[in-house]
Tab-separated table of C-alpha atoms in Angstrom:
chain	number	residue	atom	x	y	z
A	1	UNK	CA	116.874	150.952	56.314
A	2	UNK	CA	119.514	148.782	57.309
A	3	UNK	CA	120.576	150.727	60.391
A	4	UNK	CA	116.797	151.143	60.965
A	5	UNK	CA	116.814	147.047	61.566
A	6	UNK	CA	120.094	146.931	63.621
A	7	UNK	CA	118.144	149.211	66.071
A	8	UNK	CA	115.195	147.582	66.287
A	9	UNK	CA	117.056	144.350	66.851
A	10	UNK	CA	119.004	145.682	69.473
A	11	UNK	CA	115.743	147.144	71.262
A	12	UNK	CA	113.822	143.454	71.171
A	13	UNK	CA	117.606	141.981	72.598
A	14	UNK	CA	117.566	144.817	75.211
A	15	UNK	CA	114.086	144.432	76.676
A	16	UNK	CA	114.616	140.634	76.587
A	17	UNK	CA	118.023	141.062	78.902
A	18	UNK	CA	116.778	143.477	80.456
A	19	UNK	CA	114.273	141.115	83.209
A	20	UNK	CA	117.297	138.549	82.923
A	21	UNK	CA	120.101	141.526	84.210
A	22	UNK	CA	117.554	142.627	87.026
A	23	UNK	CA	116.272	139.498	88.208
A	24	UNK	CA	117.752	138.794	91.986
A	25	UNK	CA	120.176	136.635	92.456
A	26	UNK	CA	119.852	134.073	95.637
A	27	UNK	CA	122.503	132.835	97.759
A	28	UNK	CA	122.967	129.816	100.431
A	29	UNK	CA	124.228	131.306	103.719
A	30	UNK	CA	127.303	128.748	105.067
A	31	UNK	CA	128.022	129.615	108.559
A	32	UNK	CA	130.445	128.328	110.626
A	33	UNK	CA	129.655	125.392	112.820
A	34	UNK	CA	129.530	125.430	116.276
A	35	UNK	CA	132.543	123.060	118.187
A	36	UNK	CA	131.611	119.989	118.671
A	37	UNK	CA	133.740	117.145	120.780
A	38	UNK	CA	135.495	114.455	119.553
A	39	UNK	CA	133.922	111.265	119.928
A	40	UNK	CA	136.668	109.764	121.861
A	41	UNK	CA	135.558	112.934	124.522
A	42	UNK	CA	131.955	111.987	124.132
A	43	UNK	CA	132.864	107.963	124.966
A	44	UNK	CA	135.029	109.392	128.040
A	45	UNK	CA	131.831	111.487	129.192
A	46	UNK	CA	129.140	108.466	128.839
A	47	UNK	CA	131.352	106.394	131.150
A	48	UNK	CA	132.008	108.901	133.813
A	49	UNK	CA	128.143	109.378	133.315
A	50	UNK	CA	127.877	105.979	134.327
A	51	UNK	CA	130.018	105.869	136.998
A	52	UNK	CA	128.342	108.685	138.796
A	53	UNK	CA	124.764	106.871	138.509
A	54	UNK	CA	126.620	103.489	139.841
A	55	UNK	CA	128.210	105.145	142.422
A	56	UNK	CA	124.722	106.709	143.415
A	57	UNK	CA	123.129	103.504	143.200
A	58	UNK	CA	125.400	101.905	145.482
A	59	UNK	CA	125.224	104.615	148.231
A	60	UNK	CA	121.281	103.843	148.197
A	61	UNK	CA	121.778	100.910	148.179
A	62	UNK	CA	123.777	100.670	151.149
A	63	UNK	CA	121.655	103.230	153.108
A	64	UNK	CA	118.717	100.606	152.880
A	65	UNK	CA	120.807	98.334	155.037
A	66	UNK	CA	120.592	98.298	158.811
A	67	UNK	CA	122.857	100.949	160.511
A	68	UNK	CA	126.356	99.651	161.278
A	69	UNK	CA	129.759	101.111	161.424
A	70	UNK	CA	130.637	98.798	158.285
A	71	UNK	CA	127.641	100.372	155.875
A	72	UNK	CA	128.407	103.402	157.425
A	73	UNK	CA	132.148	103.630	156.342
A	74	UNK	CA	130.916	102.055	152.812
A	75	UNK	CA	128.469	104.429	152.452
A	76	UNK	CA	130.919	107.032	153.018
A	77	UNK	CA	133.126	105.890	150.891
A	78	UNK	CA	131.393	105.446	148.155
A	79	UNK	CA	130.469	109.078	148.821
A	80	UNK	CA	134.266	110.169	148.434
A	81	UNK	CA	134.367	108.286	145.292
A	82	UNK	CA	131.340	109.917	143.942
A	83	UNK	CA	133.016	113.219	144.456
A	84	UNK	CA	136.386	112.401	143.224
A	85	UNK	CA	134.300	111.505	140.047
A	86	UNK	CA	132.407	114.523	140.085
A	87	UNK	CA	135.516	116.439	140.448
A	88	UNK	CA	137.250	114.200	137.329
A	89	UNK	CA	134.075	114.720	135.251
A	90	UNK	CA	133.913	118.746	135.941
A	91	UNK	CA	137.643	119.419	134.975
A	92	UNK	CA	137.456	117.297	132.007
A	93	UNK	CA	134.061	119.312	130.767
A	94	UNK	CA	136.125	122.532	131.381
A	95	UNK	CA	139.321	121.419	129.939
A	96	UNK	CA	136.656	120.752	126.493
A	97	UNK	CA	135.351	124.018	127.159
A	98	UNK	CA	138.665	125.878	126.849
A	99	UNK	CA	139.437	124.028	123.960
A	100	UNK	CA	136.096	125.253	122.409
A	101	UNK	CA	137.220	128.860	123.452
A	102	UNK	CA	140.288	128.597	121.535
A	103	UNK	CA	138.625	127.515	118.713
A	104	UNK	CA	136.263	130.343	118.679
A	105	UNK	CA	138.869	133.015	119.815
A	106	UNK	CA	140.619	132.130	116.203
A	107	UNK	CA	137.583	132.202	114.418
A	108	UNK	CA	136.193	134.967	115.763
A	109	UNK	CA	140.274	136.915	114.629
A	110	UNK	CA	139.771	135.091	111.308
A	111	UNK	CA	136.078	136.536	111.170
A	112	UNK	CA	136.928	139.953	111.801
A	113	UNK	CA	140.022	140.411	109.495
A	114	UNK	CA	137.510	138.921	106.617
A	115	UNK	CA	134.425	141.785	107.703
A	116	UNK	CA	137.126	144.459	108.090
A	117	UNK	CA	138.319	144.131	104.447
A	118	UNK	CA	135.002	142.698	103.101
A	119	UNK	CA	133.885	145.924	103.973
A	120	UNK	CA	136.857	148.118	102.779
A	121	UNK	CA	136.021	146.946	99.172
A	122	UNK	CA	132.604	147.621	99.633
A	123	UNK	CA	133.035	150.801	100.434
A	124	UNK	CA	135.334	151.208	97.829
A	125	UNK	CA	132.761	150.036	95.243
A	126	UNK	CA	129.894	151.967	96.793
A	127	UNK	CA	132.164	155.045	96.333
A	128	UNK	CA	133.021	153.906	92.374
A	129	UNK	CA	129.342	153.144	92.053
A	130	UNK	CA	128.311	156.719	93.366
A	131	UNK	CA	131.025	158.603	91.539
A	132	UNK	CA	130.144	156.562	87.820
A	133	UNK	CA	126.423	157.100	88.271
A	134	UNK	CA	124.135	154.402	87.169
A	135	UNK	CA	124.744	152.779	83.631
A	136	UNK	CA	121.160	152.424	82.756
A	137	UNK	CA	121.007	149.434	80.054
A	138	UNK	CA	119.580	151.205	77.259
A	139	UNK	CA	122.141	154.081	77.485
A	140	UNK	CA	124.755	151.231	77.033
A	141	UNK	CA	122.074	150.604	73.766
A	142	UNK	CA	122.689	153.830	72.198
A	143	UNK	CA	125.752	153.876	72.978
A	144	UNK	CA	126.629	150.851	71.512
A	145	UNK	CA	127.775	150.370	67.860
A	146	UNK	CA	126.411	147.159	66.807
A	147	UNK	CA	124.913	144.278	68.531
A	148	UNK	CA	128.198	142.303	69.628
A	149	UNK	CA	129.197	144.820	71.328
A	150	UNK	CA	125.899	145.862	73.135
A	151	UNK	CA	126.278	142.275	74.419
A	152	UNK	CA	129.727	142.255	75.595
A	153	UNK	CA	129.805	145.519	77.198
A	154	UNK	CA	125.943	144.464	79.068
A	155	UNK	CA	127.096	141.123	80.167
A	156	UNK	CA	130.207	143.578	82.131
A	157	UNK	CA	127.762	145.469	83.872
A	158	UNK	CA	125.616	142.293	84.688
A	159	UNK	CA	129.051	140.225	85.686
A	160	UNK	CA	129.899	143.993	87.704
A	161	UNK	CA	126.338	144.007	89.464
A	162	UNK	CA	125.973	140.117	90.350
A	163	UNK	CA	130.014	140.814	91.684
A	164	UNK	CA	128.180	143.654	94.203
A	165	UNK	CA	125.857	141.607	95.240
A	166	UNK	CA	127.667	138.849	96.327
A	167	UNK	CA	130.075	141.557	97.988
A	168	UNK	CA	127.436	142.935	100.149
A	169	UNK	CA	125.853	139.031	100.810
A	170	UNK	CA	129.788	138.166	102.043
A	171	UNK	CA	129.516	141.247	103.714
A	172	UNK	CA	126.658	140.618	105.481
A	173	UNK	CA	127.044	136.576	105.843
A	174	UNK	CA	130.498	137.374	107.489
A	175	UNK	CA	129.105	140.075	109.901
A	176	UNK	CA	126.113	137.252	110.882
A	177	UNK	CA	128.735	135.058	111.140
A	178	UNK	CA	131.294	136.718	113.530
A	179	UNK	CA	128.281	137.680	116.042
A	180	UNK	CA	127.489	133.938	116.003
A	181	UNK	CA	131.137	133.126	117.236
A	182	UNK	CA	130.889	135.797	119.560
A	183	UNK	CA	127.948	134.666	121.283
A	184	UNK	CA	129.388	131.138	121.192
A	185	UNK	CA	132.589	132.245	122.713
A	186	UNK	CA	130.504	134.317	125.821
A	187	UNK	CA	127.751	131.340	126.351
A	188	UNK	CA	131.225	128.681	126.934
A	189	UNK	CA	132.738	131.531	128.836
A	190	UNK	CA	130.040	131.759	131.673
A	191	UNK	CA	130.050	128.266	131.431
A	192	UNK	CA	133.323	127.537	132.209
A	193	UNK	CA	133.128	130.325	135.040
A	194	UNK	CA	130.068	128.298	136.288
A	195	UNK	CA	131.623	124.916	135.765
A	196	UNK	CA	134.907	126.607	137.736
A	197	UNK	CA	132.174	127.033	141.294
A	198	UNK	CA	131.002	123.868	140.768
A	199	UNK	CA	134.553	122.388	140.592
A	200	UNK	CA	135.093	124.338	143.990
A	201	UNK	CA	131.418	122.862	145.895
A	202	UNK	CA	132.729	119.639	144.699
A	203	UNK	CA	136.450	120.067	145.905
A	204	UNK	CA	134.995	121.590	149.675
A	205	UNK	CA	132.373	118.219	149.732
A	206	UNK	CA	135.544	115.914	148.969
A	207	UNK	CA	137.163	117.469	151.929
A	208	UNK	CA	134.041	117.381	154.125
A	209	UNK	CA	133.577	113.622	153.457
A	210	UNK	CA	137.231	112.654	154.008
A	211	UNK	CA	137.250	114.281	157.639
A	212	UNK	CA	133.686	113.150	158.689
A	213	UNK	CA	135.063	109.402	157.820
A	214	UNK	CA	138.410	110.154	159.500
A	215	UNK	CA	136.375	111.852	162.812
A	216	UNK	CA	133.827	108.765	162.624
A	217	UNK	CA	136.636	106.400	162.863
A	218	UNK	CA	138.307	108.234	165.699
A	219	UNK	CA	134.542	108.524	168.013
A	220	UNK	CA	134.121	105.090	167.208
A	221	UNK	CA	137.515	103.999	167.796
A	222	UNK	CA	136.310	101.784	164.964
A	223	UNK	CA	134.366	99.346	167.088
A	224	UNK	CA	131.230	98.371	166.256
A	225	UNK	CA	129.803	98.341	169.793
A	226	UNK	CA	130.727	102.156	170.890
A	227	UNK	CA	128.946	103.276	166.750
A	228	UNK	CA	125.666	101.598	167.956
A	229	UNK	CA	126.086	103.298	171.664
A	230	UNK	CA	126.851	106.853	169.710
A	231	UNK	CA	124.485	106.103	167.526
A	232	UNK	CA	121.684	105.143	170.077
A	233	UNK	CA	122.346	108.597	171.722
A	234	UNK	CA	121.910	110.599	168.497
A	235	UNK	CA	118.846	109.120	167.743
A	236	UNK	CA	117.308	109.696	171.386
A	237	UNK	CA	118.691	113.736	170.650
A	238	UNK	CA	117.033	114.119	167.609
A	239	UNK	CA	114.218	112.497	169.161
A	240	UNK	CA	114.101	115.230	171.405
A	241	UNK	CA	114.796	117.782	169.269
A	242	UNK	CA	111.732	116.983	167.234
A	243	UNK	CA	109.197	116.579	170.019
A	244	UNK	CA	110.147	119.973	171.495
A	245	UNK	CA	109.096	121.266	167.844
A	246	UNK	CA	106.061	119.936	167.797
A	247	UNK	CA	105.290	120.570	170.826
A	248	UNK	CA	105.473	124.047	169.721
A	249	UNK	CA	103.300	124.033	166.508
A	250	UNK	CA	105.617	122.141	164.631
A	251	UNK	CA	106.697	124.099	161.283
A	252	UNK	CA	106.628	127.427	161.129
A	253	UNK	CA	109.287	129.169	158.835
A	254	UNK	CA	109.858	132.613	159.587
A	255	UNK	CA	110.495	135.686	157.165
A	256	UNK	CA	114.086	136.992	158.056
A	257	UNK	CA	114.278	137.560	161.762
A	258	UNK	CA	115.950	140.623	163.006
A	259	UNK	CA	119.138	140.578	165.165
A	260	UNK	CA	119.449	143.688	167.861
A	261	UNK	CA	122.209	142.177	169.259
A	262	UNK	CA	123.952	142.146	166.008
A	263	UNK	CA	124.511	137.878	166.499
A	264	UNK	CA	120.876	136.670	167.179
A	265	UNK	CA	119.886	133.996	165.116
A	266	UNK	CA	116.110	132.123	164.655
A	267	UNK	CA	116.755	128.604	164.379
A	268	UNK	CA	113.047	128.935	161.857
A	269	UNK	CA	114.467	131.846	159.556
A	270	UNK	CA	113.617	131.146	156.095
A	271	UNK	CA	117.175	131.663	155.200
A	272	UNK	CA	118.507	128.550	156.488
A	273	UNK	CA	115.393	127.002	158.676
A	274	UNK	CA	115.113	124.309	155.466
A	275	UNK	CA	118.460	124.042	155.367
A	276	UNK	CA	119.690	119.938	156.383
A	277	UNK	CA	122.134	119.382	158.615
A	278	UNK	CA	125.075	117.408	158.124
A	279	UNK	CA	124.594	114.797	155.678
A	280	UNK	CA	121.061	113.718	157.879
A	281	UNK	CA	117.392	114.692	156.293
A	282	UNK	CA	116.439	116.605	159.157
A	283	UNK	CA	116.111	120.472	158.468
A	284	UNK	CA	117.437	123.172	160.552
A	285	UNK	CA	113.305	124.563	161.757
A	286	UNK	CA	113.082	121.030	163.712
A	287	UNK	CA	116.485	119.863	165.259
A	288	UNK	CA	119.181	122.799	164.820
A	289	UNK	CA	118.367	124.346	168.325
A	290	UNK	CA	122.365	123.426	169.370
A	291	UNK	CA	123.138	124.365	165.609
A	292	UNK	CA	121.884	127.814	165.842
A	293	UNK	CA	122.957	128.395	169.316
A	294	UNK	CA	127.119	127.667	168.075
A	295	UNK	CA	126.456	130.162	165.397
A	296	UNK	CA	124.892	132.602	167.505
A	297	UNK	CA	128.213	132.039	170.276
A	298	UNK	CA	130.417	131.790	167.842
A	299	UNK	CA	129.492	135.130	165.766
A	300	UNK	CA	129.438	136.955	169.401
A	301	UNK	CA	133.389	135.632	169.452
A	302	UNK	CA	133.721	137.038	165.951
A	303	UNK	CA	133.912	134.506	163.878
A	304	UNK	CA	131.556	134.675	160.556
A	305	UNK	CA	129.396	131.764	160.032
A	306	UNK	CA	125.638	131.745	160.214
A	307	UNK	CA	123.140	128.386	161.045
A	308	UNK	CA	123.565	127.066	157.353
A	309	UNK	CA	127.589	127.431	157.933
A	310	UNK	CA	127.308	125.481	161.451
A	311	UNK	CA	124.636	122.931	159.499
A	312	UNK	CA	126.975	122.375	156.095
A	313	UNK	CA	129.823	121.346	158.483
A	314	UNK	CA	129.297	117.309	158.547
A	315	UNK	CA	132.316	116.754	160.035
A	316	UNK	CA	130.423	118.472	163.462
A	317	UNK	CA	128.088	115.572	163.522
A	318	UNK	CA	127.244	112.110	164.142
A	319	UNK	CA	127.727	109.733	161.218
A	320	UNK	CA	124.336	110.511	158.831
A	321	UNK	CA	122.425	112.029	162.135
A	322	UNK	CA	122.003	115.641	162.931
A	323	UNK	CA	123.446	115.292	166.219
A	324	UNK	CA	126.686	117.180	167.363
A	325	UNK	CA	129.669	115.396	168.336
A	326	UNK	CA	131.064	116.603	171.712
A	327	UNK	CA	132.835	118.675	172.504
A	328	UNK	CA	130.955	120.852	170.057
A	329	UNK	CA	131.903	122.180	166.213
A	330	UNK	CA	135.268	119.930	166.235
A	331	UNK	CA	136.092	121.374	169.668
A	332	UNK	CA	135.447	124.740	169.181
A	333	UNK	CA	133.726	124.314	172.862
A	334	UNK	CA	133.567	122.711	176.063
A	335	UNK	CA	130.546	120.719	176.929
A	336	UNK	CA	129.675	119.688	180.050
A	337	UNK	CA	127.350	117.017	181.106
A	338	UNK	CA	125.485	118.440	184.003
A	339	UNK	CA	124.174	122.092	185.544
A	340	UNK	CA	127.108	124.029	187.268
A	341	UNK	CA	125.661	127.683	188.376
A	342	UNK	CA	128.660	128.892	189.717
A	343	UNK	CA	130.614	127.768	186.765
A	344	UNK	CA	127.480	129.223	184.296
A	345	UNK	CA	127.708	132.640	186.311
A	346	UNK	CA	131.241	133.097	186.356
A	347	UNK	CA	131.437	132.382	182.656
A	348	UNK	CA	128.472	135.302	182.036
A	349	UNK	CA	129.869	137.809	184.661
A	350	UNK	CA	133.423	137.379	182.367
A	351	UNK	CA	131.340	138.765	179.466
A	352	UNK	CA	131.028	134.640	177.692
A	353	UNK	CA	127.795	133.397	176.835
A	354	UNK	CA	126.415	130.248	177.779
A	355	UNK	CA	125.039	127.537	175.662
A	356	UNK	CA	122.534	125.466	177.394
A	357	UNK	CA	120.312	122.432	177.250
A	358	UNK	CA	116.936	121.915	179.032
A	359	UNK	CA	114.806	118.892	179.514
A	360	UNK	CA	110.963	120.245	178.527
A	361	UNK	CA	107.815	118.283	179.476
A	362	UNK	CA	105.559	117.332	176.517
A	363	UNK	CA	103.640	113.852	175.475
A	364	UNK	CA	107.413	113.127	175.404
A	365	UNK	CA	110.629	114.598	176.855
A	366	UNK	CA	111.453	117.503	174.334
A	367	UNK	CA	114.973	118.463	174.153
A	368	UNK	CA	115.846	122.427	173.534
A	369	UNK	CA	119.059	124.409	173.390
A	370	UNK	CA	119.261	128.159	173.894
A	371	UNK	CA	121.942	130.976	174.659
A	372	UNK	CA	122.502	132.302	178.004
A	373	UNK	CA	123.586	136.219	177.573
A	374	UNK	CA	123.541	137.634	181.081
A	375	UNK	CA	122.506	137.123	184.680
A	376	UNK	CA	122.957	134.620	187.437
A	377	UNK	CA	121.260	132.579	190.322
A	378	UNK	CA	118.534	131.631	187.630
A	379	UNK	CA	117.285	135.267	186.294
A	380	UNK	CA	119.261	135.244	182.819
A	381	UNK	CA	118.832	136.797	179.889
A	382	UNK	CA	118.301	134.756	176.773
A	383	UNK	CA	118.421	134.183	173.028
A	384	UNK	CA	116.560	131.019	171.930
A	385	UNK	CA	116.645	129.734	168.800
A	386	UNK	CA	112.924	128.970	168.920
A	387	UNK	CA	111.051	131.877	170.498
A	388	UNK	CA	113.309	135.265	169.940
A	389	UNK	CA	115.851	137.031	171.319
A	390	UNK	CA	116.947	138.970	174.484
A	391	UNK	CA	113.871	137.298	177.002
A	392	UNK	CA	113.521	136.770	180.388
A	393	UNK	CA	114.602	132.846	181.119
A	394	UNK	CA	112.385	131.903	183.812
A	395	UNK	CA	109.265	133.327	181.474
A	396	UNK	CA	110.001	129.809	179.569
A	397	UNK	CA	111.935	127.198	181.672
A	398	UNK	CA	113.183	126.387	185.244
A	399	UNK	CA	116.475	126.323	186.138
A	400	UNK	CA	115.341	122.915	187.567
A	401	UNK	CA	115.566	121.599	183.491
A	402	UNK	CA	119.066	122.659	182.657
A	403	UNK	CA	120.914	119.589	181.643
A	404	UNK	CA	123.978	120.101	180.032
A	405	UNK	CA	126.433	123.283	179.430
A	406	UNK	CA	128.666	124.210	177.103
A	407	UNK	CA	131.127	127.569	176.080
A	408	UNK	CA	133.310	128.896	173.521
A	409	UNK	CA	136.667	127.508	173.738
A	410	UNK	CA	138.137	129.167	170.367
């Protein structure tokens, strides 16, 4: 009777551990942060933010004013400072970024020594597990010999079980856990290879603005009297420029235009026709005529560059205008302020092309520039920026409106 009573005693204890020893067990998830900077690093960025947005501010500023060889060498610069920030500002974000990278490189060898032998003793316990069988509770029951130690050998089995779960949680946590840091550590590497080209644009601008101040100074001769005569002319070429476009439907981007020639260019090609030129607002479709005409000479010479290469190159033009300086692309050519034929058809018979300018009638003088290929005594072949490739000159213009002439001087 008495062992009767231990037995049912230690069935009501069983069933009532029994919901306790299977109930799951729930776990917080830590993971490791993401770097963050320093707050010294985040004071440092705010003020360079600043800076910037001054500097930006004062360059509108200044464009607002009338146009004078003063404000012009303010605005520009202002501009070289903007850059120099820019430049500061970049290196600094990818100097953080490395430092993150380091960060997450360790964390990421920390992670995976922690998963690899996380998971050799879970394997290891999986295997025990699998080679003991499952120790069903009430076998431990009738296997026990009295209540004390029914208890002490189920609270092992429960301290054994909560033990693998939190070994496959760990497990699992650390695996979550080392992707995170490895997605971290890709995201701030494309970052800093994207910073890295930005560092470059800003390094190539820096140099751009520092020669278009030096060449302004030496056109000018700094005197205030010759920027306003310069700057006079520009304005009466753009002029031009513009009412020859209009004249002609105004804009009209192209799709890609083909080249048979192999160094044809359409000054309207939707690959660079919005493109602006120099540091001005105009777009390549309206005024780059003489743009697209020095790429198309100079890519006949051999030399890679395509209308947006010959419109990026400030230092080609005029202050803030679109308007080449002569001689042409920093002296890359000769230009000549009249019409020589013998000179024009000497330079085609040799094999050079010729870069002219022509005076077109519309409600106002519209000014063009096209590409002389071949021919002489007025029948030439042409490319124009405008209309197309390899046509007949006289279909389009009279000899009568040539105005200016200019060839590659290397």
């Amino acid at each position: 009777m008495k062992h009767f009573t231990l037995i049912i005693g230690l069935i009501i204890v069983f069933f009532l551990t029994f919901s306790v020893f299977n109930y799951p067990s729930v776990f917080a998830q830590d993971q490791t942060p993401t770097p963050t900077p320093s707050l010294d690093t985040s004071q440092n960025q705010k003020e360079l933010e600043d800076q910037i947005q001054s500097l930006k501010n004062k360059i509108a500023e200044l464009k607002e004013k009338g146009k004078t060889l003063s404000s012009q060498i303010a605005i520009m610069d202002n501009q070289i400072k903007l850059s120099e920030a820019r430049i500061f500002a970049t290196k600094q974000d990818i100097s953080n970024l490395v430092l993150d990278i380091d960060i997450a490189t360790k964390k990421i060898t920390s992670l995976q020594e922690a998963l690899d032998t996380l998971s050799e003793i879970l394997l290891n316990r999986i295997v025990a597990t699998y080679q003991a069988g499952m120790v069903k509770p009430f076998e431990v029951l009738l296997s026990s010999s009295n209540a004390s130690n029914y208890f002490s050998r189920l609270n092992y089995l429960e301290i054994a079980q909560s033990h693998d779960k939190r070994l496959i949680y760990d497990t699992q946590a650390a695996k979550n856990d080392y992707i995170n840091q490895k997605k971290i550590f890709e995201e701030k590497k494309k970052k800093v290879e994207s910073l890295k080209l930005q560092l470059e644009a800003y390094t190539s601008q820096l140099d751009l603005e520092k020669k278009s101040k030096q060449n302004l100074l030496v056109v000018t001769k700094n005197d205030e009297s010759k920027y306003q005569q310069l700057l006079k002319e520009a304005e009466l070429q753009i002029s031009g420029f513009k009412s020859f476009a209009s004249s002609r439907g105004g804009a009209q981007i192209l799709p890609a235009q083909p080249s048979p020639d192999g160094w044809y260019y359409n000054q309207r090609d939707e690959r660079w026709g919005r493109n602006r030129i120099g540091t001005s607002q105009d777009q390549t479709w309206e005024v780059g005529c003489l743009a697209t005409s020095v790429a198309m000479v100079m890519k006949k010479k051999g030399v890679n560059v395509t209308p947006a290469d010959v419109a990026a190159s400030s230092w080609y033009y005029f202050a803030d205008t679109a308007s080449m300086l002569i001689p042409w692309a920093d002296g890359k050519f000769q230009s000549i302020w009249q019409r020589d034929f013998n000179a024009i058809d000497a330079k085609l018979a040799a094999g050079n092309p010729v870069i002219v300018g022509v005076k077109v009638a519309t409600n106002s003088v519209g000014t063009h520039f096209l590409v002389l290929k071949s021919g002489s005594n007025g029948d030439y072949v042409i490319n124009d920026p405008w209309y197309g490739p390899d046509l007949k000159f006289s279909d389009y213009y009279s000899t009568s409106q040539i105005f200016q002439y200019g060839f590659y001087n290397g």
